Structure formats: structure tokens, C-alpha cells
Amino acid sequence: MRRCDLTVRIGEMILKNPVIVSSGTFGFGEEFEDFLDLDHLGAIIPKGISLRPMQGNPPPRIFETEGGILNSIGLQNPGVKEFIKYKLPYYRNLKTHLIINFFGNTQKEYVELARILDNIGGISGLEMNISCPNIKRCGIVFGSDPRMAHRLVRAVRKATRLILIVKLSPNVTDIASMAKSVEEGGADAVSLVNTFRAMAVNIHSRKPELGNVIGGLSGPAIKPIALRMVWEVNQVVKIPIIGMGGITNAGDAIEFILAGASAIQIGTANLINPRAGIEILAGLKRYLILNKITEIQKLVGAFG
Ligand SMILES: Cc1cc2nc3c(=O)[nH]c(=O)nc-3n(C[C@H](O)[C@H](O)[C@H](O)COP(=O)(O)O)c2cc1C
């Protein structure tokens, strides 16, 4: 057996394979074109976009830890207008799906962004980052309150016909109930996880290693926790799950798929090896062939 079917379905969107590069770790895509053929990826998710440009946090913004990195980029981005004018045209010639990661400070901003993005062509889906503080609700993070997340997703759902993926924060006690409430709000899929709130201290300067003190931890250090969360979410939702958190090789990706992920995202690994996505894809194919599995979909949740 030589051929295997790697296609996966996320709502109405059919990906040629389950390998997606994650927001914030792959620039706007073109930075990586010298290293790999972007068309081979299942989908690309560029850096998260907001309504207005954002400067991000003070430096230092990245710090390497054991088995991972801490980042406090602070969602720096050029804003949606600049993105549409200067970045979006690049994707027009690519033969892979473009999923736009976006976020706001208020429900109104999320809805407005979804409306703007709904009206321009060339976008296959939206990924809502709900790991952001709601400035109207004392900075409570949208993704840590199931009722607030539900309301937000319901409002955004009405504003767009695009595939709506909701990206969950791991900084909650019960990620399964968060997933359930966004499913009920109308999400087509959930992606998880975003980074874990974390910090590091320099014992010589006695100062934090990050300018913002607290940042987000990603990379291999978070993989077992992310995997547990995917498995827990898989027990309660019917919509597809896109799993991520510390995936660096095909074996990691297969673990997430077996735990219930229909597709996976590669994040921090791109920063270490820009070809990580393509190499993981090759490894997935080898695994299927070796194990005589004809369709990758047969592996989804096939664990236990
Ligand atoms: C430098 C950096 C920037 C990121 N920027 C974003 C972002 O703009 N929006 C978002 O939803 N997630 C962002 N993330 C989170 C990743 O997309 C991913 O969810 C997380 O890093 C976990 O996956 P990983 O362990 O494979 O990196 C960022 C992560 C890193 C390391």
C-alpha cells in the first residue's frame, strides 16, 4: 500500500492534510518560503490581527526555558487595514488554506473584525483567540469565563459565514466546559491550546527575564498538559478539535490525533526548525504506510 488519505474536514473546509502552522510562530508565511513549499501545508495561520495596530510589550519578549520558550510579544501586529492591503495579496497565489487568527479588547471589536474579514475573498476560516482581557469587564480574560466566551462566540457567529474556529486558553480549571460553551455558541471547531501563563527570574540582576514579567509558555514542556486537555475536550464536544502544544515530531502529532485531534498545529517547533511542518507531515505519511492505515481520519480519537 503506497497511497493514504490525509485529508481532514474542519466544518466545510477540507484540508489536504492535518498539518497547520500556528499563529505567531510562522510570521506572515512569506518569511518561510525559502525553507519549504507552503502549498504542502494543510493551512497557514498568520500572526494574530486586531482592529488597530498594536505595538506589543516592552523587551525582552522571548526567553528560553527548559524544554520551551516564554514569550510576551503582546500580540504586536499591523492592524487589519494594513494586513488586508499589504499582507493578504501574498496568499492569493498559494494553494493552501488561509485561516486568520484575530482578537479584540471588547465584544464589539471581535464582531467588527469578523465582519471586515467576512467581506474579503481568499480567507478559508477564522481562528478567534479568546485568551485576551475584556477591557469592559475589568480585564477578565474572555477565554476563562464560559458564559462570556459563549456570548462572544454567538455574537461573532452572526457576523461571519466563514468557518469559525475558537482557540482556547489553557489557563482555566475546566477546559472541557469552556469547549462545550463555545460549541454551543456556534463554533465550527476548537483549537487548543494557547500558551500557559508563566515567568522566569534572573537571579543575578534579580529582575524578571521578560519585560512584561509574565509571558506565555510554549514548546515541548507543555505537551503532556496540552495532550490531556485535547483528550478531555474530546469527551464532551462533537465539533472537530485542532490540537497543539509542544508538537516537534510526527510521534507527537500522532499522540494528539489519537487523543482526539482532527488536525494539529505546529508552533514553537517552527522557530527551531523552519521545516518542522513538512518533516512532521512526511513522518505522518510514513506512520500510516507502516501501519497499513488508509485514512488518517481513522486515527482520530482511536486511543484507549
Ligand atoms: C512567539 C509566539 C507568538 C504567538 N502569537 C500568537 C498569536 O498572535 N495568536 C495566538 O492565538 N497564539 C499565538 N501564539 C501561541 C501559539 O500559536 C500556540 O498556541 C502555542 O505556542 C502552543 O503551541 P506550541 O507549543 O507548539 O508552540 C504564539 C506563540 C509564540 C511562541
XYZ file of C-alpha atoms in Angstrom, residues 41-304:
264
model
C 0.849 22.556 4.362
C -2.748 21.836 5.349
C -3.256 25.505 6.282
C -1.388 28.620 7.341
C -2.393 30.807 10.287
C -0.531 34.127 10.289
C 0.176 36.324 13.313
C -2.990 37.401 15.168
C -4.708 40.528 13.844
C -6.565 43.236 15.741
C -8.731 46.131 14.602
C -5.991 48.697 15.164
C -2.185 48.281 15.001
C -0.557 47.085 18.236
C 2.996 47.829 19.390
C 3.253 44.849 21.722
C 5.060 44.609 25.057
C 8.399 46.069 26.170
C 11.515 43.916 25.551
C 12.855 41.384 26.332
C 9.950 39.482 24.827
C 11.374 35.983 24.418
C 13.206 33.838 26.949
C 14.283 30.247 26.501
C 13.428 27.867 29.351
C 13.934 24.151 29.916
C 12.006 22.452 27.139
C 10.215 25.559 25.951
C 10.101 29.283 25.440
C 8.432 32.120 27.259
C 7.087 34.907 25.084
C 5.473 38.219 25.859
C 5.193 39.605 22.334
C 1.926 41.209 23.386
C 0.095 40.467 20.130
C 2.048 43.054 18.135
C 0.540 43.379 14.666
C -0.048 45.945 11.918
C -3.861 46.031 12.353
C -6.494 44.696 9.966
C -6.373 47.515 7.375
C -2.607 47.206 6.827
C -2.930 43.432 6.843
C -5.528 43.463 4.086
C -3.596 45.973 2.000
C -0.019 44.695 2.330
C -0.089 41.105 3.592
C -3.229 39.471 2.206
C -2.274 39.723 -1.521
C 0.680 37.388 -0.875
C -1.620 34.472 -0.073
C -3.657 34.771 -3.272
C -1.280 32.513 -5.242
C -0.872 29.887 -2.556
C -2.650 26.552 -2.832
C -3.263 26.052 0.836
C -5.946 27.305 3.193
C -5.531 30.646 4.898
C -7.021 30.882 8.381
C -6.969 34.301 10.019
C -6.285 34.478 13.749
C -7.903 37.553 15.283
C -8.713 39.098 18.645
C -10.222 42.180 20.280
C -10.418 44.052 23.545
C -14.218 44.110 23.541
C -17.013 42.020 22.032
C -17.708 44.890 19.650
C -14.152 44.755 18.311
C -14.343 40.989 17.737
C -17.630 41.380 15.858
C -16.359 44.265 13.744
C -13.241 42.334 12.769
C -15.248 39.240 11.854
C -17.469 41.404 9.615
C -14.487 43.012 7.883
C -12.786 39.655 7.289
C -16.034 38.073 6.089
C -16.250 40.514 3.211
C -12.868 39.986 1.595
C -12.045 36.956 -0.505
C -9.227 34.472 -0.113
C -9.846 33.527 3.503
C -10.983 29.987 4.352
C -11.650 30.432 8.029
C -11.240 32.472 11.175
C -9.498 31.451 14.363
C -10.705 33.540 17.322
C -8.096 33.988 20.003
C -10.106 34.342 23.212
C -7.061 34.452 25.526
C -7.450 38.231 25.725
C -8.695 40.500 28.510
C -12.117 42.095 28.115
C -11.445 45.740 28.956
C -15.152 46.318 29.605
C -15.227 43.535 32.219
C -12.272 44.509 34.466
C -9.821 42.707 32.219
C -11.315 39.228 32.799
C -9.970 37.057 30.020
C -12.759 36.101 27.565
C -11.491 32.543 27.454
C -11.599 31.979 31.196
C -15.317 32.598 31.699
C -17.616 30.095 29.943
C -20.617 32.459 29.840
C -18.618 35.380 28.481
C -16.974 33.104 25.890
C -20.373 31.724 24.875
C -21.833 35.210 24.355
C -18.774 36.329 22.422
C -18.819 33.341 20.077
C -22.574 33.696 19.490
C -22.127 37.342 18.513
C -19.182 36.615 16.189
C -21.034 33.642 14.658
C -23.758 36.027 13.494
C -21.165 38.337 11.917
C -19.488 35.840 9.590
C -20.213 32.939 7.270
C -16.575 31.813 7.377
C -15.544 28.659 9.250
C -15.218 29.748 12.862
C -12.539 28.104 14.992
C -12.294 29.178 18.635
C -8.816 28.964 20.142
C -8.982 28.071 23.813
C -6.805 29.251 26.652
C -5.279 26.528 28.825
C -5.290 28.894 31.817
C -8.577 27.556 33.151
C -9.612 24.895 35.654
C -12.026 23.108 33.343
C -11.159 23.340 29.647
C -13.874 20.831 28.705
C -16.652 23.161 29.892
C -15.052 26.059 28.010
C -15.054 23.947 24.840
C -18.672 22.928 25.379
C -19.817 26.519 25.840
C -18.114 27.747 22.661
C -19.545 24.779 20.746
C -23.000 25.795 21.945
C -22.205 29.381 20.929
C -21.821 28.204 17.319
C -18.112 27.408 16.840
C -17.347 25.066 13.921
C -14.207 23.801 15.656
C -11.999 24.430 18.661
C -8.228 24.773 18.638
C -6.211 24.199 21.782
C -4.048 25.156 23.482
C -2.706 28.687 23.585
C 0.288 29.379 25.860
C 0.394 28.889 29.648
C 0.912 31.961 31.841
C 4.423 31.703 33.204
C 7.549 33.639 34.197
C 11.289 33.412 34.832
C 13.603 35.343 37.151
C 17.226 36.318 36.570
C 18.992 35.600 39.858
C 21.919 37.905 39.046
C 20.004 41.045 38.157
C 17.109 39.953 40.419
C 14.784 41.077 37.647
C 12.216 39.229 35.566
C 13.542 37.766 32.329
C 10.620 39.272 30.393
C 9.919 42.998 30.152
C 6.263 42.240 30.867
C 7.200 39.943 33.826
C 4.567 37.367 32.812
C 4.529 35.689 29.430
C 3.215 32.546 27.779
C 5.000 29.199 27.927
C 5.039 27.019 24.813
C 7.094 24.152 23.385
C 7.773 20.555 24.495
C 7.422 21.470 28.193
C 3.648 21.907 27.775
C 2.962 18.871 25.572
C 1.675 16.405 28.183
C -0.719 19.012 29.628
C -1.954 20.104 26.200
C -2.496 16.464 25.249
C -4.554 15.860 28.405
C -6.679 18.894 27.547
C -7.339 17.676 23.990
C -8.387 14.311 25.365
C -10.714 15.926 27.941
C -12.297 18.188 25.310
C -12.784 15.202 23.012
C -15.038 13.605 25.647
C -17.546 16.465 25.516
C -17.675 18.120 22.067
C -18.829 16.879 18.670
C -17.074 19.569 16.621
C -13.518 18.904 15.355
C -10.551 19.643 17.592
C -7.302 21.144 16.323
C -4.612 20.162 18.812
C -1.344 21.864 19.607
C 1.204 22.396 22.336
C 4.818 21.285 22.066
C 4.498 19.194 18.909
C 8.012 18.767 17.480
C 7.868 15.486 15.583
C 5.426 13.127 13.892
C 5.137 10.975 17.021
C 3.903 13.990 18.996
C 1.392 14.794 16.252
C 0.076 11.211 16.261
C -0.385 11.350 20.050
C -2.638 14.413 19.634
C -4.584 12.753 16.817
C -5.106 9.582 18.857
C -6.265 11.731 21.788
C -8.962 13.245 19.543
C -7.460 15.984 17.366
C -8.627 16.009 13.722
C -5.769 18.335 12.804
C -2.702 19.665 14.588
C -0.779 22.925 14.719
C 2.974 23.358 14.812
C 4.130 26.356 16.849
C 7.428 26.742 18.705
C 8.972 23.952 16.598
C 8.883 26.328 13.579
C 11.223 28.668 15.437
C 13.784 25.883 15.895
C 13.372 24.195 12.533
C 11.504 26.126 9.834
C 10.851 22.853 8.004
C 9.226 21.240 11.052
C 5.738 21.205 9.499
C 6.875 19.487 6.316
C 9.013 16.963 8.177
C 6.132 16.136 10.532
C 3.875 15.640 7.510
C 6.385 13.191 5.971
C 6.549 11.336 9.307
C 2.748 11.095 9.477
C 2.671 9.527 5.990
C 5.375 7.040 6.977
C 3.434 6.055 10.099
C 0.250 5.457 8.109
C 2.025 3.381 5.478
C 3.958 1.368 8.048
C 0.791 0.631 9.994
C -1.303 -0.003 6.862
C -3.790 2.731 7.750
C -5.545 4.018 4.633
C -7.140 7.160 6.074
C -5.774 9.435 8.752
C -9.325 10.073 9.951
C -9.395 6.511 11.262
C -6.794 7.514 13.847
C -8.760 10.443 15.290
C -9.589 9.600 18.895
C -8.634 5.956 18.275
C -6.985 5.599 21.621
C -7.626 3.532 24.714
